[in-house]
């Protein structure tokens, strides 16, 4: 497995086209692997290609890719990078083996994390109506999706709780007596976006129905409960819409808090 980082040159027209369409970015990412066809679907439980866009500032957008093969992003450099400054020692992206990080995961260890996901649930408006997949739209429900105990157990981690003295609200509740997970846990919703885009035309020229995906970026701290399950999570992704930039969880060492 490999972890790759590519900085997008947001001033280029090709970059703006890719950033405006998860479908186009997915195709560009999959074109980085000569032995993986864009239509390939990994077997259940097998590593897959995951990607995520992190925007730290208007002109600082980073593309992260986790993949079972080392990618060749030459085409992305030409479309959305800085091709004039690349060379043998600087291809325009950085790729590192993922195994050293995966191998050091240990139960009880704590890490900072970032995740962009597509939190959804199923609803039924009337009796007998088929259940419909619907996105969570409020931060409380989005956090509740990730904080679900069964989901965390399956993913191999638990979100860390804040010390009682660090909570702004007693018992982590609002004045309405409604659970407020954002004050109890080391978890923040940084960004919520609703992406609407057209899929590739179907054979015969028929245009498919537009796709709408609600994405949420979470940041926080987690504690490892099951290292093997977490390794699967890091290489297989979390939730739905993984082809459209969702599901990639990344870890970073915790930095000491300043007093």
mmCIF file of C-alpha atoms in Angstrom:
data_model
loop_
_atom_site.group_PDB
_atom_site.id
_atom_site.type_symbol
_atom_site.label_atom_id
_atom_site.label_comp_id
_atom_site.label_asym_id
_atom_site.label_seq_id
_atom_site.Cartn_x
_atom_site.Cartn_y
_atom_site.Cartn_z
ATOM 1 C CA UNK A 1 0.000 0.000 0.000
ATOM 2 C CA UNK A 2 1.084 3.561 -0.729
ATOM 3 C CA UNK A 3 0.121 7.037 0.481
ATOM 4 C CA UNK A 4 0.489 9.856 -2.050
ATOM 5 C CA UNK A 5 0.191 13.631 -1.740
ATOM 6 C CA UNK A 6 -0.235 15.977 -4.700
ATOM 7 C CA UNK A 7 -0.626 19.756 -4.469
ATOM 8 C CA UNK A 8 -3.164 21.113 -6.964
ATOM 9 C CA UNK A 9 -2.290 24.280 -8.884
ATOM 10 C CA UNK A 10 -5.648 26.002 -8.525
ATOM 11 C CA UNK A 11 -4.726 28.687 -11.078
ATOM 12 C CA UNK A 12 -4.803 26.228 -13.974
ATOM 13 C CA UNK A 13 -8.006 25.612 -15.997
ATOM 14 C CA UNK A 14 -7.473 21.854 -15.811
ATOM 15 C CA UNK A 15 -7.351 22.041 -12.023
ATOM 16 C CA UNK A 16 -10.586 24.019 -11.858
ATOM 17 C CA UNK A 17 -12.303 21.426 -14.046
ATOM 18 C CA UNK A 18 -11.140 18.562 -11.816
ATOM 19 C CA UNK A 19 -12.040 20.353 -8.601
ATOM 20 C CA UNK A 20 -15.551 21.087 -9.843
ATOM 21 C CA UNK A 21 -16.393 17.450 -10.643
ATOM 22 C CA UNK A 22 -15.784 14.445 -8.372
ATOM 23 C CA UNK A 23 -16.507 12.279 -11.426
ATOM 24 C CA UNK A 24 -13.645 13.906 -13.389
ATOM 25 C CA UNK A 25 -11.279 13.712 -10.398
ATOM 26 C CA UNK A 26 -12.114 10.049 -9.871
ATOM 27 C CA UNK A 27 -11.308 9.310 -13.517
ATOM 28 C CA UNK A 28 -8.010 11.214 -13.241
ATOM 29 C CA UNK A 29 -7.033 9.368 -10.074
ATOM 30 C CA UNK A 30 -7.846 5.952 -11.537
ATOM 31 C CA UNK A 31 -5.826 6.808 -14.662
ATOM 32 C CA UNK A 32 -2.748 6.899 -12.406
ATOM 33 C CA UNK A 33 -2.644 3.104 -12.232
ATOM 34 C CA UNK A 34 -1.727 1.220 -15.422
ATOM 35 C CA UNK A 35 -2.851 -2.133 -14.029
ATOM 36 C CA UNK A 36 -6.196 -1.010 -12.566
ATOM 37 C CA UNK A 37 -9.029 -0.298 -14.972
ATOM 38 C CA UNK A 38 -11.376 2.594 -14.030
ATOM 39 C CA UNK A 39 -14.275 0.141 -14.030
ATOM 40 C CA UNK A 40 -12.525 -2.357 -11.752
ATOM 41 C CA UNK A 41 -14.433 -3.080 -8.540
ATOM 42 C CA UNK A 42 -12.277 -4.491 -5.743
ATOM 43 C CA UNK A 43 -13.340 -7.699 -4.090
ATOM 44 C CA UNK A 44 -14.989 -7.297 -0.666
ATOM 45 C CA UNK A 45 -12.275 -6.870 1.939
ATOM 46 C CA UNK A 46 -9.551 -6.102 -0.626
ATOM 47 C CA UNK A 47 -7.534 -2.842 -0.638
ATOM 48 C CA UNK A 48 -8.891 -0.213 -2.991
ATOM 49 C CA UNK A 49 -7.957 3.201 -4.370
ATOM 50 C CA UNK A 50 -9.157 5.973 -2.038
ATOM 51 C CA UNK A 51 -8.718 9.703 -2.492
ATOM 52 C CA UNK A 52 -9.552 12.934 -0.692
ATOM 53 C CA UNK A 53 -9.200 16.662 -1.329
ATOM 54 C CA UNK A 54 -8.075 18.867 1.581
ATOM 55 C CA UNK A 55 -8.435 22.623 1.144
ATOM 56 C CA UNK A 56 -6.381 24.511 3.711
ATOM 57 C CA UNK A 57 -6.589 27.870 1.933
ATOM 58 C CA UNK A 58 -8.003 29.217 -1.319
ATOM 59 C CA UNK A 59 -4.779 28.419 -3.177
ATOM 60 C CA UNK A 60 -3.715 25.386 -1.114
ATOM 61 C CA UNK A 61 -5.563 22.246 -2.145
ATOM 62 C CA UNK A 62 -3.964 18.867 -1.517
ATOM 63 C CA UNK A 63 -4.995 15.580 -3.108
ATOM 64 C CA UNK A 64 -4.319 12.484 -0.980
ATOM 65 C CA UNK A 65 -4.439 8.989 -2.465
ATOM 66 C CA UNK A 66 -4.168 5.616 -0.724
ATOM 67 C CA UNK A 67 -3.623 2.787 -3.190
ATOM 68 C CA UNK A 68 -2.409 -0.813 -3.480
ATOM 69 C CA UNK A 69 0.004 0.254 -6.277
ATOM 70 C CA UNK A 70 2.425 3.156 -6.642
ATOM 71 C CA UNK A 71 0.678 5.788 -8.831
ATOM 72 C CA UNK A 72 2.030 7.755 -11.790
ATOM 73 C CA UNK A 73 0.539 11.260 -11.597
ATOM 74 C CA UNK A 74 2.338 12.674 -14.641
ATOM 75 C CA UNK A 75 -0.973 13.500 -16.329
ATOM 76 C CA UNK A 76 -2.172 15.335 -13.222
ATOM 77 C CA UNK A 77 1.024 17.385 -13.098
ATOM 78 C CA UNK A 78 0.464 18.363 -16.730
ATOM 79 C CA UNK A 79 -3.204 19.276 -16.169
ATOM 80 C CA UNK A 80 -3.230 20.643 -12.655
ATOM 81 C CA UNK A 81 0.316 20.948 -11.331
ATOM 82 C CA UNK A 82 3.578 22.764 -12.081
ATOM 83 C CA UNK A 83 5.100 20.808 -15.007
ATOM 84 C CA UNK A 84 7.820 23.412 -15.669
ATOM 85 C CA UNK A 85 9.494 22.838 -12.306
ATOM 86 C CA UNK A 86 9.380 19.046 -12.246
ATOM 87 C CA UNK A 87 12.394 16.838 -12.847
ATOM 88 C CA UNK A 88 13.965 13.463 -11.975
ATOM 89 C CA UNK A 89 14.226 14.418 -8.301
ATOM 90 C CA UNK A 90 10.873 16.226 -8.197
ATOM 91 C CA UNK A 91 8.134 14.506 -10.212
ATOM 92 C CA UNK A 92 5.479 16.837 -8.800
ATOM 93 C CA UNK A 93 4.059 14.554 -6.110
ATOM 94 C CA UNK A 94 5.237 12.542 -3.082
ATOM 95 C CA UNK A 95 4.548 8.832 -2.561
ATOM 96 C CA UNK A 96 5.554 6.803 0.473
ATOM 97 C CA UNK A 97 4.977 3.185 1.494
ATOM 98 C CA UNK A 98 2.020 2.895 3.857
ATOM 99 C CA UNK A 99 3.171 -0.310 5.576
ATOM 100 C CA UNK A 100 5.384 1.391 8.229
ATOM 101 C CA UNK A 101 2.377 3.282 9.568
ATOM 102 C CA UNK A 102 0.002 0.314 9.308
ATOM 103 C CA UNK A 103 2.467 -1.960 11.107
ATOM 104 C CA UNK A 104 2.895 0.367 14.085
ATOM 105 C CA UNK A 105 -0.814 0.583 14.969
ATOM 106 C CA UNK A 106 -1.346 -0.697 18.514
ATOM 107 C CA UNK A 107 -4.448 -1.002 20.670
ATOM 108 C CA UNK A 108 -4.702 1.886 23.116
ATOM 109 C CA UNK A 109 -2.642 4.307 21.040
ATOM 110 C CA UNK A 110 -4.188 7.693 20.298
ATOM 111 C CA UNK A 111 -3.937 9.618 17.038
ATOM 112 C CA UNK A 112 -5.252 12.790 15.473
ATOM 113 C CA UNK A 113 -7.366 12.023 12.411
ATOM 114 C CA UNK A 114 -9.088 13.569 9.426
ATOM 115 C CA UNK A 115 -11.903 11.992 7.436
ATOM 116 C CA UNK A 116 -14.134 13.175 4.618
ATOM 117 C CA UNK A 117 -17.243 11.008 4.518
ATOM 118 C CA UNK A 118 -20.809 10.764 3.226
ATOM 119 C CA UNK A 119 -22.942 10.278 6.390
ATOM 120 C CA UNK A 120 -26.323 8.847 5.428
ATOM 121 C CA UNK A 121 -29.278 7.043 6.952
ATOM 122 C CA UNK A 122 -32.427 5.422 5.630
ATOM 123 C CA UNK A 123 -35.900 6.881 6.076
ATOM 124 C CA UNK A 124 -39.467 5.854 5.293
ATOM 125 C CA UNK A 125 -42.027 8.656 5.057
ATOM 126 C CA UNK A 126 -45.123 6.445 4.913
ATOM 127 C CA UNK A 127 -45.955 2.929 6.034
ATOM 128 C CA UNK A 128 -45.093 0.405 3.333
ATOM 129 C CA UNK A 129 -42.907 2.826 1.392
ATOM 130 C CA UNK A 130 -39.428 1.525 0.481
ATOM 131 C CA UNK A 131 -36.690 2.961 2.677
ATOM 132 C CA UNK A 132 -34.692 5.740 1.025
ATOM 133 C CA UNK A 133 -31.032 6.623 1.601
ATOM 134 C CA UNK A 134 -30.801 10.236 2.774
ATOM 135 C CA UNK A 135 -27.856 12.386 3.842
ATOM 136 C CA UNK A 136 -27.470 13.717 7.376
ATOM 137 C CA UNK A 137 -27.546 17.517 7.103
ATOM 138 C CA UNK A 138 -26.926 18.867 10.618
ATOM 139 C CA UNK A 139 -23.608 18.691 12.521
ATOM 140 C CA UNK A 140 -25.219 16.875 15.457
ATOM 141 C CA UNK A 141 -26.584 14.091 13.240
ATOM 142 C CA UNK A 142 -23.377 13.969 11.182
ATOM 143 C CA UNK A 143 -21.332 13.516 14.359
ATOM 144 C CA UNK A 144 -23.825 10.954 15.611
ATOM 145 C CA UNK A 145 -23.241 8.927 12.447
ATOM 146 C CA UNK A 146 -19.502 8.621 13.188
ATOM 147 C CA UNK A 147 -20.030 8.201 16.938
ATOM 148 C CA UNK A 148 -22.328 5.199 16.493
ATOM 149 C CA UNK A 149 -20.887 2.503 18.791
ATOM 150 C CA UNK A 150 -21.383 -0.380 16.372
ATOM 151 C CA UNK A 151 -19.778 1.596 13.544
ATOM 152 C CA UNK A 152 -16.765 2.517 15.666
ATOM 153 C CA UNK A 153 -16.365 -1.084 16.816
ATOM 154 C CA UNK A 154 -16.423 -2.249 13.203
ATOM 155 C CA UNK A 155 -13.900 0.413 12.161
ATOM 156 C CA UNK A 156 -11.453 -0.433 14.958
ATOM 157 C CA UNK A 157 -11.398 2.802 16.947
ATOM 158 C CA UNK A 158 -13.353 5.001 19.313
ATOM 159 C CA UNK A 159 -13.521 8.798 19.316
ATOM 160 C CA UNK A 160 -11.810 10.193 22.423
ATOM 161 C CA UNK A 161 -13.914 12.025 25.008
ATOM 162 C CA UNK A 162 -12.947 15.440 26.334
ATOM 163 C CA UNK A 163 -11.993 15.739 30.000
ATOM 164 C CA UNK A 164 -14.960 16.956 32.044
ATOM 165 C CA UNK A 165 -13.203 20.233 32.849
ATOM 166 C CA UNK A 166 -12.791 20.986 29.129
ATOM 167 C CA UNK A 167 -16.493 20.734 28.298
ATOM 168 C CA UNK A 168 -18.420 23.955 27.878
ATOM 169 C CA UNK A 169 -21.794 22.359 28.584
ATOM 170 C CA UNK A 170 -22.565 20.142 31.604
ATOM 171 C CA UNK A 171 -22.898 16.499 30.670
ATOM 172 C CA UNK A 172 -22.449 17.484 27.017
ATOM 173 C CA UNK A 173 -26.072 18.560 26.604
ATOM 174 C CA UNK A 174 -27.791 21.659 25.265
ATOM 175 C CA UNK A 175 -30.412 23.683 27.132
ATOM 176 C CA UNK A 176 -33.012 21.616 25.273
ATOM 177 C CA UNK A 177 -31.733 18.438 26.967
ATOM 178 C CA UNK A 178 -30.699 17.111 23.590
ATOM 179 C CA UNK A 179 -27.363 15.223 23.341
ATOM 180 C CA UNK A 180 -24.656 17.437 21.921
ATOM 181 C CA UNK A 181 -21.773 15.150 20.907
ATOM 182 C CA UNK A 182 -19.584 18.019 19.739
ATOM 183 C CA UNK A 183 -19.015 19.127 23.337
ATOM 184 C CA UNK A 184 -18.412 15.698 24.806
ATOM 185 C CA UNK A 185 -16.019 14.283 22.231
ATOM 186 C CA UNK A 186 -12.777 15.300 20.539
ATOM 187 C CA UNK A 187 -14.615 15.669 17.247
ATOM 188 C CA UNK A 188 -15.261 18.610 14.953
ATOM 189 C CA UNK A 189 -17.133 19.059 11.688
ATOM 190 C CA UNK A 190 -14.890 21.302 9.584
ATOM 191 C CA UNK A 191 -16.728 21.417 6.296
ATOM 192 C CA UNK A 192 -20.034 20.299 4.819
ATOM 193 C CA UNK A 193 -20.582 20.431 1.071
ATOM 194 C CA UNK A 194 -23.342 19.370 -1.287
ATOM 195 C CA UNK A 195 -21.863 18.250 -4.610
ATOM 196 C CA UNK A 196 -24.100 17.865 -7.666
ATOM 197 C CA UNK A 197 -22.634 16.589 -10.935
ATOM 198 C CA UNK A 198 -23.481 14.599 -14.031
ATOM 199 C CA UNK A 199 -22.230 11.063 -14.417
ATOM 200 C CA UNK A 200 -20.733 9.766 -17.650
ATOM 201 C CA UNK A 201 -23.253 9.383 -20.436
ATOM 202 C CA UNK A 202 -24.744 5.936 -20.779
ATOM 203 C CA UNK A 203 -24.258 3.874 -23.966
ATOM 204 C CA UNK A 204 -26.382 5.348 -26.747
ATOM 205 C CA UNK A 205 -25.922 8.908 -25.551
ATOM 206 C CA UNK A 206 -28.571 8.850 -22.796
ATOM 207 C CA UNK A 207 -27.668 11.159 -19.938
ATOM 208 C CA UNK A 208 -27.812 9.551 -16.510
ATOM 209 C CA UNK A 209 -29.624 11.186 -13.631
ATOM 210 C CA UNK A 210 -27.422 13.808 -11.861
ATOM 211 C CA UNK A 211 -25.651 12.631 -8.732
ATOM 212 C CA UNK A 212 -25.838 14.581 -5.460
ATOM 213 C CA UNK A 213 -23.412 13.769 -2.648
ATOM 214 C CA UNK A 214 -23.241 15.514 0.733
ATOM 215 C CA UNK A 215 -19.703 15.366 2.096
ATOM 216 C CA UNK A 216 -18.529 16.138 5.621
ATOM 217 C CA UNK A 217 -14.961 16.589 6.837
ATOM 218 C CA UNK A 218 -14.340 15.424 10.399
ATOM 219 C CA UNK A 219 -11.289 16.170 12.530
ATOM 220 C CA UNK A 220 -10.545 14.905 16.001
ATOM 221 C CA UNK A 221 -8.758 12.343 18.109
ATOM 222 C CA UNK A 222 -9.268 8.611 18.233
ATOM 223 C CA UNK A 223 -8.076 5.658 20.279
ATOM 224 C CA UNK A 224 -7.316 2.361 18.565
ATOM 225 C CA UNK A 225 -9.445 -0.532 19.846
ATOM 226 C CA UNK A 226 -8.758 -3.134 17.129
ATOM 227 C CA UNK A 227 -5.561 -2.629 15.084
ATOM 228 C CA UNK A 228 -6.501 -5.180 12.400
ATOM 229 C CA UNK A 229 -9.928 -3.599 11.889
ATOM 230 C CA UNK A 230 -8.363 -0.138 11.699
ATOM 231 C CA UNK A 231 -5.892 -1.339 9.070
ATOM 232 C CA UNK A 232 -8.850 -2.519 6.986
ATOM 233 C CA UNK A 233 -10.518 0.850 7.527
ATOM 234 C CA UNK A 234 -7.434 2.752 6.377
ATOM 235 C CA UNK A 235 -7.094 0.681 3.203
ATOM 236 C CA UNK A 236 -10.759 0.077 2.333
ATOM 237 C CA UNK A 237 -12.381 3.335 3.404
ATOM 238 C CA UNK A 238 -15.474 4.304 5.381
ATOM 239 C CA UNK A 239 -19.045 4.559 4.204
ATOM 240 C CA UNK A 240 -20.502 5.385 0.804
ATOM 241 C CA UNK A 241 -19.342 7.539 -2.162
ATOM 242 C CA UNK A 242 -15.744 6.349 -1.964
ATOM 243 C CA UNK A 243 -15.377 6.856 -5.713
ATOM 244 C CA UNK A 244 -16.200 10.538 -5.189
ATOM 245 C CA UNK A 245 -13.580 11.504 -2.631
ATOM 246 C CA UNK A 246 -15.187 10.090 0.528
ATOM 247 C CA UNK A 247 -14.060 7.429 2.975
ATOM 248 C CA UNK A 248 -10.317 8.129 3.261
ATOM 249 C CA UNK A 249 -9.246 8.278 6.917
ATOM 250 C CA UNK A 250 -5.744 9.603 7.642
ATOM 251 C CA UNK A 251 -3.854 9.632 10.931
ATOM 252 C CA UNK A 252 -1.266 11.978 12.371
ATOM 253 C CA UNK A 253 0.718 11.861 15.634
ATOM 254 C CA UNK A 254 -0.811 13.878 18.426
ATOM 255 C CA UNK A 255 0.935 17.121 19.252
ATOM 256 C CA UNK A 256 1.156 18.103 22.911
ATOM 257 C CA UNK A 257 -1.372 20.756 23.884
ATOM 258 C CA UNK A 258 0.122 24.028 24.981
ATOM 259 C CA UNK A 259 -0.869 25.049 28.511
#
